[in-house]
Short mmCIF file of C-alpha atoms and ligand atoms in Angstrom, two decimals:
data_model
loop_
_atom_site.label_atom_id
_atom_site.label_comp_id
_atom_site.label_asym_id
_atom_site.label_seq_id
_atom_site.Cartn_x
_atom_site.Cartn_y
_atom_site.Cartn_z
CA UNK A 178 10.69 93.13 98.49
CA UNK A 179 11.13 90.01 96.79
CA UNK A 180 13.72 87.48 97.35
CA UNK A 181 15.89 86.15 94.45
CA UNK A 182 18.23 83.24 94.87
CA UNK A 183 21.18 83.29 92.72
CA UNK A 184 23.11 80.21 91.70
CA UNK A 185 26.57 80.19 90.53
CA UNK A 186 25.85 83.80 91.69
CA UNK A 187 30.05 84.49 91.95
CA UNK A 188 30.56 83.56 88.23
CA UNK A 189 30.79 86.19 85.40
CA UNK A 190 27.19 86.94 84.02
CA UNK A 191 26.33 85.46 88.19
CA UNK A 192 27.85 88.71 90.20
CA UNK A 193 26.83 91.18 87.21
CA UNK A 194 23.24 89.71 87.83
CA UNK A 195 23.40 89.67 91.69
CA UNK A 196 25.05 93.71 91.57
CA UNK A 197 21.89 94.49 89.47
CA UNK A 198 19.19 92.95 90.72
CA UNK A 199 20.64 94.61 94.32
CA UNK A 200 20.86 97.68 92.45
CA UNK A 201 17.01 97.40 91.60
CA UNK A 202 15.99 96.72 95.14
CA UNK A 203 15.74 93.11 95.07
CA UNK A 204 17.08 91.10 98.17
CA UNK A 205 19.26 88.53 97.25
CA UNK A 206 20.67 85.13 98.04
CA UNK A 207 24.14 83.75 96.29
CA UNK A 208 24.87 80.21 96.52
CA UNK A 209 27.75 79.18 94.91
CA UNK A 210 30.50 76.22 95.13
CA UNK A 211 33.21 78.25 94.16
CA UNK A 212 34.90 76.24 91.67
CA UNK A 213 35.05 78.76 88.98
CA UNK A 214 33.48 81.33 91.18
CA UNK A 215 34.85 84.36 93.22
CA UNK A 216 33.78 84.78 96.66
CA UNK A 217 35.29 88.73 95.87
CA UNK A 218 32.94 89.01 93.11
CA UNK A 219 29.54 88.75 95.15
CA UNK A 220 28.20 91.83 96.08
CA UNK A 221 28.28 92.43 100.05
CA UNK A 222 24.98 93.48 100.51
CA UNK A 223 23.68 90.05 99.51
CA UNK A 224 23.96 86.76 101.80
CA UNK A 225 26.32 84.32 100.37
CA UNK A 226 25.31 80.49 101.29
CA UNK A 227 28.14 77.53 99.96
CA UNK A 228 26.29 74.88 98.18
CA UNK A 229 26.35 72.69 95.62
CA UNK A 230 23.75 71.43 92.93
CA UNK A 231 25.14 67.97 93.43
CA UNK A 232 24.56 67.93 96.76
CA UNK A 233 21.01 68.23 97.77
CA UNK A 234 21.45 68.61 101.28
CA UNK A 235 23.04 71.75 100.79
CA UNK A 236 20.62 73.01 98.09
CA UNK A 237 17.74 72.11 100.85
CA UNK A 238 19.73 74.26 103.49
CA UNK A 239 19.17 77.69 101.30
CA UNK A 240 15.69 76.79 100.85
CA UNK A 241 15.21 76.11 104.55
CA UNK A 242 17.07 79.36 105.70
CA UNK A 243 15.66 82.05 102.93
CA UNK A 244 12.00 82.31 101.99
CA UNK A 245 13.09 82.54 98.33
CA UNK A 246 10.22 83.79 95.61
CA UNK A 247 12.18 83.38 92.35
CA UNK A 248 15.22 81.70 90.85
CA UNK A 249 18.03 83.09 88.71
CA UNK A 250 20.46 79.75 87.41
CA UNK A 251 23.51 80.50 86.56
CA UNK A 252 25.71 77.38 88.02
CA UNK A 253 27.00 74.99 85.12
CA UNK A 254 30.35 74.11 83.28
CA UNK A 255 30.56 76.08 80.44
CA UNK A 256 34.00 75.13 78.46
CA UNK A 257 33.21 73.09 75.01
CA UNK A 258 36.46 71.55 74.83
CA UNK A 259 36.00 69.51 77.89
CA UNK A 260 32.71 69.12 77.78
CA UNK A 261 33.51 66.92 74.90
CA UNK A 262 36.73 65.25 76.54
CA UNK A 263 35.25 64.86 80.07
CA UNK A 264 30.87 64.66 79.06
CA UNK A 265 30.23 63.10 82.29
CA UNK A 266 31.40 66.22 84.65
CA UNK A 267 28.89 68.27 82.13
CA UNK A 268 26.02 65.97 81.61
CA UNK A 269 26.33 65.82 85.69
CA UNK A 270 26.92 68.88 87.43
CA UNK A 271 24.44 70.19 84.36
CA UNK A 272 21.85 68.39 83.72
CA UNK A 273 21.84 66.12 87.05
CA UNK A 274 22.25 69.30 88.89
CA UNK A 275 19.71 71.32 87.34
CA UNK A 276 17.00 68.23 88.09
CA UNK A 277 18.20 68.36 91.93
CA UNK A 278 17.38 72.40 91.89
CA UNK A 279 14.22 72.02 90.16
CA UNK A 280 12.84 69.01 92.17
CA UNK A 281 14.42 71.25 95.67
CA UNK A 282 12.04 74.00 94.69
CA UNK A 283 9.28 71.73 94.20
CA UNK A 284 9.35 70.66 97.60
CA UNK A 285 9.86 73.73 98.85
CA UNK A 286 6.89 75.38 96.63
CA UNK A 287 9.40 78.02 94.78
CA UNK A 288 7.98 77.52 91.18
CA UNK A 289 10.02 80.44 88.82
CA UNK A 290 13.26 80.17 87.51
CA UNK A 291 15.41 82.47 84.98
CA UNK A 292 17.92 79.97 83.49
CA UNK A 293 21.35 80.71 81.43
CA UNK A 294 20.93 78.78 78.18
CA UNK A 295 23.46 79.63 75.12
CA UNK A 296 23.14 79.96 71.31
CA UNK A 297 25.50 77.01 71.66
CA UNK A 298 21.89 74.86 71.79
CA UNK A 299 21.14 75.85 67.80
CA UNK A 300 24.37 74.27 66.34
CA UNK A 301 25.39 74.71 62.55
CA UNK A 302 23.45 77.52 61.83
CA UNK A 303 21.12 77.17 58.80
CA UNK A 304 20.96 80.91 58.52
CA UNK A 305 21.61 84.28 60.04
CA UNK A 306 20.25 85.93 62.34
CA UNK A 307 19.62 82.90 64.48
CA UNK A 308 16.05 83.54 65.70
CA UNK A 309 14.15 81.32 68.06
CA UNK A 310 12.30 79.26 65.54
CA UNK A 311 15.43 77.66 64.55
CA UNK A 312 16.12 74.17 64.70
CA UNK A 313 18.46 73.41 67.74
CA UNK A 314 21.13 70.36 66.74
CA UNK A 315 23.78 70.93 69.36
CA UNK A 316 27.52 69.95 68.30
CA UNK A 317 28.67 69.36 71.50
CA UNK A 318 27.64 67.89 75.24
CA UNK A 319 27.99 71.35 76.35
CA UNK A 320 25.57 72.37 74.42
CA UNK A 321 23.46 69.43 74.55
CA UNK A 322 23.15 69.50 78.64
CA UNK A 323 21.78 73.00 77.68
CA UNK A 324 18.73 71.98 75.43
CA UNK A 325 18.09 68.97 77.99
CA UNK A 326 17.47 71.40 80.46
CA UNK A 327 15.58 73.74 78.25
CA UNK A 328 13.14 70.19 77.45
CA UNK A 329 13.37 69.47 81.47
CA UNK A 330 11.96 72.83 82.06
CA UNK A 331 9.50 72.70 79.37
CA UNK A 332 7.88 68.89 80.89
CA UNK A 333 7.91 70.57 84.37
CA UNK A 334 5.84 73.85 83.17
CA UNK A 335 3.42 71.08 81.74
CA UNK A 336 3.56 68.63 84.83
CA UNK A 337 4.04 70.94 87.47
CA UNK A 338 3.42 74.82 86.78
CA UNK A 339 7.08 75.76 86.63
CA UNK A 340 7.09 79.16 85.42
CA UNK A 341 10.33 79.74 83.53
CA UNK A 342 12.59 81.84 80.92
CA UNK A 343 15.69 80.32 79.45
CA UNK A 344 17.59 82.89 78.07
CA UNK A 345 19.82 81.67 74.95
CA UNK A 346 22.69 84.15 75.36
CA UNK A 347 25.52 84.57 72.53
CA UNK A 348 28.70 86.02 73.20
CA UNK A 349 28.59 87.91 77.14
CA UNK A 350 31.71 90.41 76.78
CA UNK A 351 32.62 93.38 78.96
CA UNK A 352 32.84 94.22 83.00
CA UNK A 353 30.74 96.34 84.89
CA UNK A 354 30.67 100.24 84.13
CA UNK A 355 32.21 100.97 87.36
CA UNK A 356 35.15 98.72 87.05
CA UNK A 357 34.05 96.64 90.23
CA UNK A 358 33.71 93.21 89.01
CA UNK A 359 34.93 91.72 85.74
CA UNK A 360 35.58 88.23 83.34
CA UNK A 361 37.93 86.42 85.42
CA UNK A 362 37.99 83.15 84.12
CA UNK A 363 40.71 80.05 84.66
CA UNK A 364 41.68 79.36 82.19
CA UNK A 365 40.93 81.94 80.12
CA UNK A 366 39.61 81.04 76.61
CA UNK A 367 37.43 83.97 75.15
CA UNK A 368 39.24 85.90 72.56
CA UNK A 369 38.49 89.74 74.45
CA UNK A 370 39.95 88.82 77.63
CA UNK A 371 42.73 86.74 75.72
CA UNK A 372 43.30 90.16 73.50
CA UNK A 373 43.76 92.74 76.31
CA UNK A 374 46.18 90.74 78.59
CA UNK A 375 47.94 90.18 74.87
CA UNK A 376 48.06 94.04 74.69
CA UNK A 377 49.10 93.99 78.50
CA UNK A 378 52.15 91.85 77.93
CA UNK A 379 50.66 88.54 79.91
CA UNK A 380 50.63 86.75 77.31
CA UNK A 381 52.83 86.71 74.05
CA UNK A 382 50.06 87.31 71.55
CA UNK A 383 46.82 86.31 70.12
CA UNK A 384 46.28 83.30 68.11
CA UNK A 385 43.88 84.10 65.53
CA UNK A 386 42.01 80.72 64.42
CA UNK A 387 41.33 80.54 60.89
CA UNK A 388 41.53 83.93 58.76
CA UNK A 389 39.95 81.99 55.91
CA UNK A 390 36.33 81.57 56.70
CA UNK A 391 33.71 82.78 54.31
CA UNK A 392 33.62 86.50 55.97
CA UNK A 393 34.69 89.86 54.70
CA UNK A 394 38.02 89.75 56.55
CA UNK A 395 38.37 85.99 56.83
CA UNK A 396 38.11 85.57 60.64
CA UNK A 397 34.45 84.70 62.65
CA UNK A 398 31.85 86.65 63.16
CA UNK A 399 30.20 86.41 66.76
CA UNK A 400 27.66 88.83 68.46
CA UNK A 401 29.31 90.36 71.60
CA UNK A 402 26.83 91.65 74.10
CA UNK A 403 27.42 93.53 77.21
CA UNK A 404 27.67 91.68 80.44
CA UNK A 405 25.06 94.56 82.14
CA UNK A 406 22.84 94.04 79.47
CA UNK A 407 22.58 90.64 80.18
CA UNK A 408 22.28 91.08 83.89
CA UNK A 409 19.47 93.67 82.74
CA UNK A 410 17.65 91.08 80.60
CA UNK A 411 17.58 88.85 83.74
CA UNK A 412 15.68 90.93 85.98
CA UNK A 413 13.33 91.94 83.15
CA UNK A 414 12.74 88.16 82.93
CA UNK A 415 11.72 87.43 86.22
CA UNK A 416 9.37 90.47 86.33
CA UNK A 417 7.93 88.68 83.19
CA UNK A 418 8.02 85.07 84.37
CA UNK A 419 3.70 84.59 85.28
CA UNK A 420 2.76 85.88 82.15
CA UNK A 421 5.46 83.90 79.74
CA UNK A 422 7.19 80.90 79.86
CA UNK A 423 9.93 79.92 76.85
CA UNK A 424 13.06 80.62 75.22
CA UNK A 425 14.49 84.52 74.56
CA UNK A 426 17.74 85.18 72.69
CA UNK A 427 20.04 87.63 73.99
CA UNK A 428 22.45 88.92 71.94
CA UNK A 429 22.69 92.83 70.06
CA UNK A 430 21.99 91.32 66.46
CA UNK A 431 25.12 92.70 65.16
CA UNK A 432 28.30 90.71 64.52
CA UNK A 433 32.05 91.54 64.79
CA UNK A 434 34.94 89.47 63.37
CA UNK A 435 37.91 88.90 65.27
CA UNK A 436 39.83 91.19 63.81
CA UNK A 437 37.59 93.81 64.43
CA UNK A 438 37.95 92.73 68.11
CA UNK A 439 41.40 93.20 68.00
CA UNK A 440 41.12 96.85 66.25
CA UNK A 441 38.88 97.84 69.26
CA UNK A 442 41.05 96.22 71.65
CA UNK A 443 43.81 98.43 70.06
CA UNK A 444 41.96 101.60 69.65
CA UNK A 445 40.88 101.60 73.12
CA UNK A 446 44.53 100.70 74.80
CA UNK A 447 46.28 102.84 72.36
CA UNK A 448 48.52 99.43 71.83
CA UNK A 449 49.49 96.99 69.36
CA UNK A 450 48.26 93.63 70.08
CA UNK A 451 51.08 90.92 68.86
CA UNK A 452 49.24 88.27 66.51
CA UNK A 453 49.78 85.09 65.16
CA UNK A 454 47.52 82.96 62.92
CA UNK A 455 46.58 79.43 63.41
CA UNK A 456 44.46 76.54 61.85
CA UNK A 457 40.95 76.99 62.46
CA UNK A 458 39.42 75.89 66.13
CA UNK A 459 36.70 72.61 65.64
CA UNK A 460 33.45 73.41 65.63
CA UNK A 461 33.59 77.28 65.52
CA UNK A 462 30.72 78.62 62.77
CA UNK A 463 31.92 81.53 60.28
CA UNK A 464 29.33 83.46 61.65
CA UNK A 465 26.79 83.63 64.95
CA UNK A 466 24.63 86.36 65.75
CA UNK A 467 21.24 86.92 67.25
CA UNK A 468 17.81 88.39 65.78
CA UNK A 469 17.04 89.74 69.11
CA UNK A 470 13.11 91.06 68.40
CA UNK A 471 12.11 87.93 71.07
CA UNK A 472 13.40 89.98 73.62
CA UNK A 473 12.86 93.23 72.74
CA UNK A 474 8.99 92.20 72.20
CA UNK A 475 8.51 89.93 75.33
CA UNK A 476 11.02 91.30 77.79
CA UNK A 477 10.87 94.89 76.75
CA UNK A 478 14.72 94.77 76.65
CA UNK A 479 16.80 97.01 74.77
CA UNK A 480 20.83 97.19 74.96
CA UNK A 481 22.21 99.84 76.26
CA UNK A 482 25.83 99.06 74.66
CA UNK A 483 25.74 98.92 70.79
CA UNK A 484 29.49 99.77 70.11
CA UNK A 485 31.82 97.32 70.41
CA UNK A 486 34.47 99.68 71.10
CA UNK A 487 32.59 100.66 74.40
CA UNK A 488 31.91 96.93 75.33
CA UNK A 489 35.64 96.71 74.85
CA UNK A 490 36.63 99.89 76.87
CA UNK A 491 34.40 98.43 80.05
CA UNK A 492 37.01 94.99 79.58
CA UNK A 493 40.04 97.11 79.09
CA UNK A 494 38.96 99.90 82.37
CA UNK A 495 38.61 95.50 84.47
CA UNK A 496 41.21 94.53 83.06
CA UNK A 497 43.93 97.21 84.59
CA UNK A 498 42.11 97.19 87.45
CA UNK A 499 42.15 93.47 88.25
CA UNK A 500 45.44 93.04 89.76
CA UNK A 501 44.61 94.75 92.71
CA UNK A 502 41.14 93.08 92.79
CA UNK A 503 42.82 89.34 93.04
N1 UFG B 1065 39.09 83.08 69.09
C1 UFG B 1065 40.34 83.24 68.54
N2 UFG B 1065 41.42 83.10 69.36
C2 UFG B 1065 41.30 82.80 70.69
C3 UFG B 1065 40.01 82.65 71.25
C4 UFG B 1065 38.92 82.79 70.41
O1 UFG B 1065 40.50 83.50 67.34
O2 UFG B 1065 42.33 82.65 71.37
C5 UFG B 1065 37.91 83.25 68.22
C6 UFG B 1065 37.05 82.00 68.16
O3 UFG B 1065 37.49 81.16 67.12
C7 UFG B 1065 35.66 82.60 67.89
C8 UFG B 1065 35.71 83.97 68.59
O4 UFG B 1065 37.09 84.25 68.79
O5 UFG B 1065 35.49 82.82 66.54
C9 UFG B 1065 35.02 83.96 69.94
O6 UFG B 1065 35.53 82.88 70.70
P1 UFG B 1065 35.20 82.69 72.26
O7 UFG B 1065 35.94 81.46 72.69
O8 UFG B 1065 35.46 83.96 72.98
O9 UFG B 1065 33.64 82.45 72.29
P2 UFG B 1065 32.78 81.31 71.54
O10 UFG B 1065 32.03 82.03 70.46
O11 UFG B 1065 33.55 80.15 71.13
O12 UFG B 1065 31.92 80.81 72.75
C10 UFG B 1065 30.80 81.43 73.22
C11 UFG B 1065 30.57 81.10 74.69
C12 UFG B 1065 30.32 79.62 74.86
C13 UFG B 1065 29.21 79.18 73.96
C14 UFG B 1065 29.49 79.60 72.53
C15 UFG B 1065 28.34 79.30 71.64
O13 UFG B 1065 31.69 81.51 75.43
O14 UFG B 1065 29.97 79.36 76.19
O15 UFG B 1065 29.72 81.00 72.46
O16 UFG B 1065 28.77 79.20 70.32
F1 UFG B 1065 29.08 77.84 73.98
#
């Protein structure tokens, strides 16, 4: 059986990963610092080890301790906004982090790694879908400590025989079909999470930003894709990693505005959501979504959630749920 560790392995797209790859007969290692990360999250039949990327004596102790085979990165800062009020914490913990992990499996002779990289690493997109040929101008340090790492990698295939898959993911939505784990973020800033405790009465309403971009209702257009689809794509990529090293999009290739959102959101609750509409977030694109044939070509990967309003149902089923979970 092969062992896979997981870091940042109690995040979101982290525990979906860890339940799957456990699900699939994989033994597996979490390590996690637990900032954003839920100990509750990480599946019990995997070992959970505290450490930090930051601190290499900790990162050392997993690889001492577990005979790891393979990879799977999850553990970075992912909010924009501070990224770009605060680019030290990112370009730190990220990037500074990510070397540390890399240069601890060196030593320890581990050479294959599945990373999380985002769409956020293209930019202003030059045109739709985004496939992996296009340029990659990131607007922000978040998304710049990204496409470092994605260049990092690339060096250390060439220097050292890493073997590795970044996967450029666009927008991970939903909780896991059985209602076990969830998005439990703090704070909370995606719209579908935002939109259901909106419909729940934990917050007031849903600020819609901008209703005037150049869509067919006005609002943006991002591609949702399921957080088990993701967590799929991952263990299909370290089966592949060997044979291919490189960049995959992950995303369903279709977009949804957020209004549509909402209408699913409301659909699926049976509520009303309360909205208001506000000026236009900085640095949001009218529209984002993925040509996905990378992945469906290299990885053999194929999602299994096309509907929004099912993606949304799997939030909604978390979502009423979570309150006994915390
Ligand atoms: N939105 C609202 N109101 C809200 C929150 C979001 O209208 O309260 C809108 C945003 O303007 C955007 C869409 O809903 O058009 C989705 O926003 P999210 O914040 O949920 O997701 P983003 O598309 O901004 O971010 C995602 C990932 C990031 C990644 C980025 C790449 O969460 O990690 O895609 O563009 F960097």
């Amino acid at each position: 059986m092969k062992k896979i560790l997981v870091m940042g392995g109690a995040g979101y797209i982290g525990s979906h990963t860890v339940k799957h790859l456990l699900d699939n007969d994989y033994e597996v290692v979490v390590a996690d610092n637990l900032i954003y990360g839920h100990l509750n999250a990480v599946d019990k039949r995997a070992s959970f080890i505290h450490a930090d990327l930051l601190d290499t004596i900790s990162l050392q102790r997993v690889f001492q301790n577990y005979k790891i085979d393979a990879v799977v990165h999850f553990a970075a800062f992912t909010y924009v906004g501070e990224s770009v009020e605060n680019p030290e914490k990112y370009y730190y913990n990220n990037v500074v982090g990510t070397v540390n992990l890399l240069n601890t499996m060196k030593n320890y002779g581990v050479k294959k790694i599945v990373f999380s990289s985002t769409c956020a690493t293209y930019g202003e997109p030059k045109y739709m879908p985004l496939d992996e040929k296009h340029s990659q101008n990131p607007i922000n340090p978040y998304g710049r400590t990204k496409l470092m790492i994605e260049q990092i990698f690339s060096d250390y295939a060439k220097a050292y025989d890493l073997e590795y898959i970044a996967l450029r993911y666009f927008n991970a939505a939903g909780a896991a079909s059985d209602a076990s784990i969830g998005e439990d973020h703090n704070p909370e800033t995606h719209l579908i999470p935002l939109v259901l405790k909106a419909i729940k009465g934990e917050r007031a309403s849903i600020k819609i930003f901008g209703t005037d971009y150049d869509t067919p209702d006005g609002t943006c257009i991002r591609d949702y894709i399921h957080v088990e689809d993701l967590a799929l794509a991952h263990r299909l990529a370290l089966e592949k990693l060997g044979s291919y090293s490189g960049c995959i999009n992950l995303g369903t290739g279709v977009g949804t505005s957020v209004k549509e959102i909402i209408k699913a959101a409301e659909d699926v609750s049976g509520k009303k959501c309360p909205v208001e509409y506000a000026e236009r977030r900085a640095g949001d694109p009218a529209r984002l979504f993925a040509n996905n044939s990378k992945a469906k070509d290299i990885l053999g990967w194929q999602p299994k959630y096309n509907d929004i309003k099912d993606i949304v149902q799997t939030a909604w089923n978390w979502e009423l749920k979570k309150s006994s979970w915390i």
